[in-house]
Short mmCIF file of C-alpha atoms in Angstrom, two decimals:
data_model
loop_
_atom_site.label_atom_id
_atom_site.label_comp_id
_atom_site.label_asym_id
_atom_site.label_seq_id
_atom_site.Cartn_x
_atom_site.Cartn_y
_atom_site.Cartn_z
CA MET A 82 17.80 -26.02 112.83
CA ASN A 83 15.78 -28.97 114.09
CA GLU A 84 12.54 -27.43 115.45
CA LEU A 85 12.54 -29.72 118.49
CA ARG A 86 16.02 -28.55 119.41
CA ARG A 87 15.21 -24.93 118.59
CA ALA A 88 12.30 -24.99 121.04
CA ILE A 89 14.59 -26.30 123.79
CA ASP A 90 17.20 -23.62 123.05
CA GLU A 91 14.57 -20.87 122.96
CA LYS A 92 12.87 -22.15 126.12
CA ARG A 93 9.52 -22.58 124.39
CA THR A 94 6.97 -25.18 125.39
CA LEU A 95 5.86 -27.32 122.47
CA VAL A 96 2.35 -28.77 122.62
CA MET A 97 2.94 -32.02 120.72
CA PRO A 98 -0.15 -34.16 120.02
CA ASN A 99 0.45 -37.73 118.89
CA ALA A 100 -0.57 -39.25 115.57
CA TRP A 101 -1.21 -42.93 114.91
CA ASP A 102 -1.44 -43.01 111.11
CA CYS A 103 -0.85 -40.76 108.10
CA ARG A 104 -4.34 -39.26 108.07
CA SER A 105 -4.22 -38.25 111.73
CA ALA A 106 -0.75 -36.76 111.21
CA ALA A 107 -2.00 -34.69 108.29
CA VAL A 108 -4.94 -33.36 110.31
CA LEU A 109 -2.71 -32.36 113.24
CA VAL A 110 -0.16 -30.63 111.01
CA ALA A 111 -2.82 -28.86 108.96
CA HIS A 112 -4.32 -27.57 112.21
CA GLY A 113 -1.08 -25.71 112.81
CA PHE A 114 0.83 -27.64 115.49
CA GLN A 115 4.55 -26.94 115.22
CA ALA A 116 5.43 -30.45 116.34
CA ILE A 117 3.73 -33.82 116.49
CA GLY A 118 4.78 -37.19 117.83
CA THR A 119 3.92 -40.73 116.91
CA SER A 120 2.28 -42.92 119.55
CA SER A 121 3.45 -46.51 119.93
CA ALA A 122 0.06 -47.44 121.40
CA GLY A 123 -1.76 -45.91 118.44
CA VAL A 124 0.67 -47.14 115.78
CA ASN A 125 0.62 -50.68 117.13
CA ALA A 126 -3.19 -50.68 117.38
CA THR A 127 -3.44 -49.46 113.77
CA LEU A 128 -1.39 -52.47 112.71
CA GLY A 129 -3.33 -54.90 114.88
CA TYR A 130 -0.64 -55.30 117.55
CA ARG A 131 -0.55 -54.69 121.26
CA ASP A 132 1.68 -51.94 122.59
CA HIS A 133 5.15 -52.57 124.05
CA GLU A 134 7.00 -54.16 121.12
CA ASP A 135 4.41 -56.86 120.47
CA GLY A 136 4.38 -56.40 116.70
CA ASP A 137 6.73 -56.92 113.79
CA TYR A 138 9.37 -54.21 114.12
CA ARG A 139 9.63 -53.73 110.35
CA PHE A 140 5.93 -52.89 109.93
CA VAL A 141 5.86 -50.63 112.99
CA GLN A 142 8.82 -48.60 111.84
CA GLN A 143 7.58 -48.42 108.24
CA LEU A 144 4.36 -46.84 109.52
CA ASN A 145 6.42 -44.42 111.64
CA ALA A 146 8.42 -43.50 108.54
CA ASN A 147 5.23 -43.01 106.51
CA ILE A 148 3.82 -40.72 109.22
CA VAL A 149 6.99 -38.61 109.17
CA ARG A 150 6.88 -38.27 105.38
CA LYS A 151 3.18 -37.41 105.32
CA ALA A 152 3.55 -34.77 108.04
CA LYS A 153 6.39 -33.07 106.23
CA ARG A 154 4.52 -33.11 102.92
CA VAL A 155 1.77 -31.11 104.59
CA ASN A 156 4.30 -28.73 106.19
CA ALA A 157 8.01 -29.21 105.56
CA SER A 158 8.94 -27.27 108.71
CA VAL A 159 6.88 -29.33 111.16
CA ALA A 160 8.91 -31.34 113.67
CA VAL A 161 8.12 -35.02 114.18
CA ASN A 162 9.14 -37.06 117.21
CA VAL A 163 9.11 -40.84 116.80
CA ASP A 164 8.19 -43.28 119.56
CA PHE A 165 10.97 -45.87 119.36
CA GLU A 166 9.70 -47.82 122.39
CA SER A 167 12.61 -49.63 124.11
CA GLY A 168 14.77 -49.99 121.04
CA TYR A 169 13.25 -53.24 119.75
CA GLY A 170 16.21 -55.25 120.98
CA LEU A 171 18.60 -53.41 118.68
CA ASP A 172 22.17 -52.79 119.66
CA ALA A 173 22.84 -49.12 120.30
CA SER A 174 24.96 -48.99 117.14
CA ASP A 175 21.97 -50.11 115.06
CA VAL A 176 19.56 -47.57 116.55
CA SER A 177 21.12 -44.71 114.60
CA ILE A 178 20.67 -46.68 111.38
CA ALA A 179 17.01 -47.31 112.14
CA ILE A 180 16.38 -43.72 113.24
CA GLY A 181 18.08 -42.41 110.11
CA ALA A 182 15.84 -44.59 107.94
CA ILE A 183 12.64 -43.47 109.71
CA GLY A 184 13.44 -39.77 109.52
CA GLY A 185 11.97 -37.17 111.82
CA ASP A 186 13.59 -34.81 114.26
CA GLY A 187 13.75 -36.75 117.50
CA PHE A 188 12.75 -39.95 119.21
CA ASN A 189 11.75 -41.43 122.54
CA ILE A 190 13.50 -44.45 123.97
CA GLU A 191 12.16 -45.95 127.18
CA ASP A 192 13.73 -47.89 130.04
CA SER A 193 11.19 -50.70 130.13
CA ASP A 194 12.50 -54.17 129.30
CA HIS A 195 9.37 -55.48 127.59
CA ALA A 196 10.85 -58.89 126.90
CA ASN A 197 11.26 -59.53 130.63
CA GLY A 198 8.37 -57.43 131.94
CA SER A 199 10.60 -55.21 134.07
CA LEU A 200 12.66 -52.02 134.00
CA ARG A 201 16.27 -51.90 132.92
CA SER A 202 18.58 -50.86 135.69
CA PRO A 203 19.26 -47.10 135.64
CA GLY A 204 22.95 -47.72 135.00
CA ALA A 205 22.33 -50.11 132.12
CA HIS A 206 19.86 -47.78 130.43
CA ALA A 207 22.11 -44.77 130.95
CA GLU A 208 24.90 -46.67 129.20
CA TYR A 209 22.52 -47.59 126.37
CA ILE A 210 21.57 -43.91 125.96
CA ARG A 211 25.24 -42.93 126.00
CA ASP A 212 25.98 -45.42 123.22
CA VAL A 213 22.90 -44.40 121.22
CA SER A 214 23.88 -40.73 121.50
CA ARG A 215 27.38 -41.54 120.31
CA GLY A 216 25.98 -43.45 117.32
CA ILE A 217 23.65 -40.59 116.40
CA GLN A 218 26.57 -38.15 116.46
CA MET A 219 28.82 -40.44 114.42
CA ALA A 220 26.07 -40.76 111.81
CA SER A 221 25.86 -36.93 111.67
CA LEU A 222 22.16 -37.03 112.50
CA ASP A 223 20.46 -34.11 114.23
CA ARG A 224 17.99 -35.89 116.49
CA VAL A 225 16.65 -34.89 119.90
CA ILE A 226 16.95 -37.88 122.23
CA CYS A 227 14.12 -38.13 124.75
CA ALA A 228 14.57 -40.76 127.46
CA ARG A 229 11.22 -42.04 128.66
CA VAL A 230 11.18 -42.95 132.35
CA ASP A 231 8.76 -45.76 133.26
CA SER A 232 9.12 -45.85 137.05
CA LEU A 233 5.37 -45.28 137.50
CA LEU A 234 4.29 -47.70 134.78
CA PRO A 235 3.45 -50.53 137.24
CA LEU A 236 1.01 -48.22 139.04
CA ILE A 237 -0.57 -47.20 135.73
CA THR A 238 -0.98 -50.85 134.82
CA ARG A 239 -2.80 -51.44 138.11
CA GLY A 240 -5.01 -48.40 137.56
CA GLU A 241 -3.51 -46.50 140.50
CA PHE A 242 -3.30 -42.83 139.58
CA GLY A 243 -3.56 -41.00 142.91
CA ASP A 244 -1.08 -39.98 145.59
CA SER A 245 0.28 -42.80 147.75
CA ASP A 246 3.50 -44.04 149.30
CA ASP A 247 4.03 -46.21 146.22
CA ALA A 248 3.55 -43.19 143.97
CA ASP A 249 6.04 -41.15 146.02
CA ALA A 250 8.57 -43.99 145.69
CA GLY A 251 7.94 -44.13 141.96
CA VAL A 252 8.46 -40.38 141.54
CA SER A 253 11.69 -40.57 143.56
CA ASP A 254 12.93 -43.40 141.34
CA ALA A 255 11.96 -41.40 138.24
CA ILE A 256 14.00 -38.43 139.51
CA THR A 257 17.08 -40.60 140.05
CA ARG A 258 16.75 -42.22 136.64
CA SER A 259 16.13 -38.90 134.90
CA GLN A 260 19.29 -37.40 136.37
CA GLN A 261 21.36 -40.33 135.13
CA TYR A 262 19.83 -40.29 131.65
CA LEU A 263 20.45 -36.57 131.20
CA GLU A 264 24.05 -37.03 132.32
CA ALA A 265 24.38 -39.86 129.78
CA GLY A 266 23.42 -37.63 126.85
CA ALA A 267 19.63 -37.52 126.65
CA ASP A 268 18.37 -34.10 125.59
CA LEU A 269 15.08 -34.56 127.43
CA VAL A 270 13.49 -36.91 129.92
CA PHE A 271 9.91 -38.12 129.75
CA PRO A 272 8.43 -39.41 133.03
CA ILE A 273 5.11 -41.06 132.28
CA GLY A 274 2.53 -41.56 135.01
CA LEU A 275 2.59 -38.19 136.77
CA HIS A 276 -1.10 -37.71 137.50
CA THR A 277 -1.44 -35.26 140.41
CA GLU A 278 -0.22 -31.79 141.31
CA ARG A 279 1.83 -33.32 144.12
CA GLN A 280 3.59 -35.73 141.75
CA PHE A 281 4.31 -32.99 139.21
CA GLY A 282 5.62 -30.75 142.00
CA MET A 283 7.91 -33.42 143.44
CA TYR A 284 9.40 -34.24 140.06
CA LEU A 285 9.81 -30.72 138.67
CA SER A 286 11.39 -29.50 141.90
CA GLN A 287 14.36 -31.77 141.17
CA ILE A 288 14.52 -31.87 137.36
CA ASP A 289 14.87 -28.75 135.22
CA PRO A 290 11.46 -28.32 133.53
CA ARG A 291 13.23 -27.22 130.33
CA LYS A 292 14.56 -30.77 130.10
CA VAL A 293 11.17 -32.43 130.58
CA ASN A 294 8.49 -33.83 128.28
CA ILE A 295 5.28 -34.53 130.18
CA LEU A 296 2.43 -36.81 129.14
CA VAL A 297 -1.08 -35.49 129.75
CA PRO A 298 -4.35 -36.81 128.26
CA TYR A 299 -5.65 -34.38 125.65
CA ASP A 300 -8.64 -33.41 127.80
CA ASN A 301 -6.80 -33.14 131.14
CA ALA A 302 -6.27 -29.68 132.67
CA LEU A 303 -3.03 -30.82 134.35
CA GLY A 304 -1.30 -29.87 131.12
CA LYS A 305 -1.61 -26.26 132.23
CA LEU A 306 0.67 -27.06 135.19
CA GLY A 307 3.36 -28.08 132.75
CA LEU A 308 2.82 -24.97 130.67
CA GLU A 309 3.10 -22.73 133.73
CA ALA A 310 6.23 -24.58 134.87
CA GLY A 311 7.83 -24.10 131.45
CA VAL A 312 8.35 -27.73 130.49
CA ALA A 313 9.92 -28.39 127.11
CA ARG A 314 7.07 -30.45 125.66
CA ILE A 315 3.55 -31.61 126.42
CA SER A 316 2.51 -34.77 124.60
CA MET A 317 -0.66 -36.84 124.75
CA GLY A 318 0.36 -40.40 123.93
CA GLY A 319 -2.39 -42.73 122.81
CA THR A 320 -5.21 -40.66 124.31
CA LEU A 321 -6.02 -38.95 120.99
CA SER A 322 -6.46 -42.24 119.14
CA GLU A 323 -8.57 -43.54 122.02
CA GLY A 324 -10.67 -40.38 121.91
CA VAL A 325 -11.33 -40.86 118.20
CA LEU A 326 -12.41 -44.46 118.86
CA GLU A 327 -14.83 -43.27 121.53
CA HIS A 328 -16.31 -40.87 118.97
CA LEU A 329 -16.59 -43.76 116.51
CA LYS A 330 -18.62 -45.68 119.09
CA GLU A 331 -21.02 -42.74 119.28
CA ILE A 332 -21.32 -42.77 115.49
CA CYS A 333 -22.06 -46.49 115.61
CA GLY A 334 -24.85 -45.77 118.08
CA SER A 335 -26.30 -43.16 115.71
CA ILE A 336 -26.20 -45.64 112.82
CA GLU A 337 -27.93 -48.28 114.94
CA SER A 338 -30.59 -45.79 116.01
CA MET A 339 -31.28 -44.86 112.41
CA TYR A 340 -31.36 -48.34 110.90
CA GLY A 341 -32.11 -50.59 113.84
CA GLU A 342 -31.21 -54.22 113.17
CA ALA A 343 -31.48 -53.90 109.37
#
């Protein structure tokens, strides 16, 4: 059985760090993680693109496919979740074709409309998920569908991570959207932007934690809240790739200290 689906059925929390290229995927799998994800922020940055469907879809998805293959060469049983962003403008019927070509065990699909800089309406995205789910079933693919919920993305963009009336409104909207997406056929929901105990508490009081993937930076202790609540998955997005870049900056400083301006 698909390991992502098995974990849901067995009520296990998967800690799922995110890779951005084949080498990072191999390291994560060799370390022993049962599941990894790809990160659209990391994958796009590797290819020289900005996040949010800025790059050439063909190159982005080829790298996703390469990551899946590399991970499974290291450990055939590892589960890989693919970040499919907002669907790259594909019709729902074409998503199953693309997902089948990439491989892996599941995928995220978010409700941002990157072309217009807004969110899709909950009803429109729920219908899209319903059609995508139908296409996946018709193609006889076993894929866990994870609906990312971007209600708090505007606050993240503005650098607002604390509790506020706007944050409460965003969490409430995320709850409403999550309920609709689960009803439409998503296996999991993925509300990004929960940054405080209050926000986690509000959200998980209304949505079954076993149906939730949370995003927590790799060095943030809030992940333990998700573990204690019994969420389905804990992922880390682009924070791992950013952490590696910060380490590279330290290495650059060491090189400069050793050689000066030579």
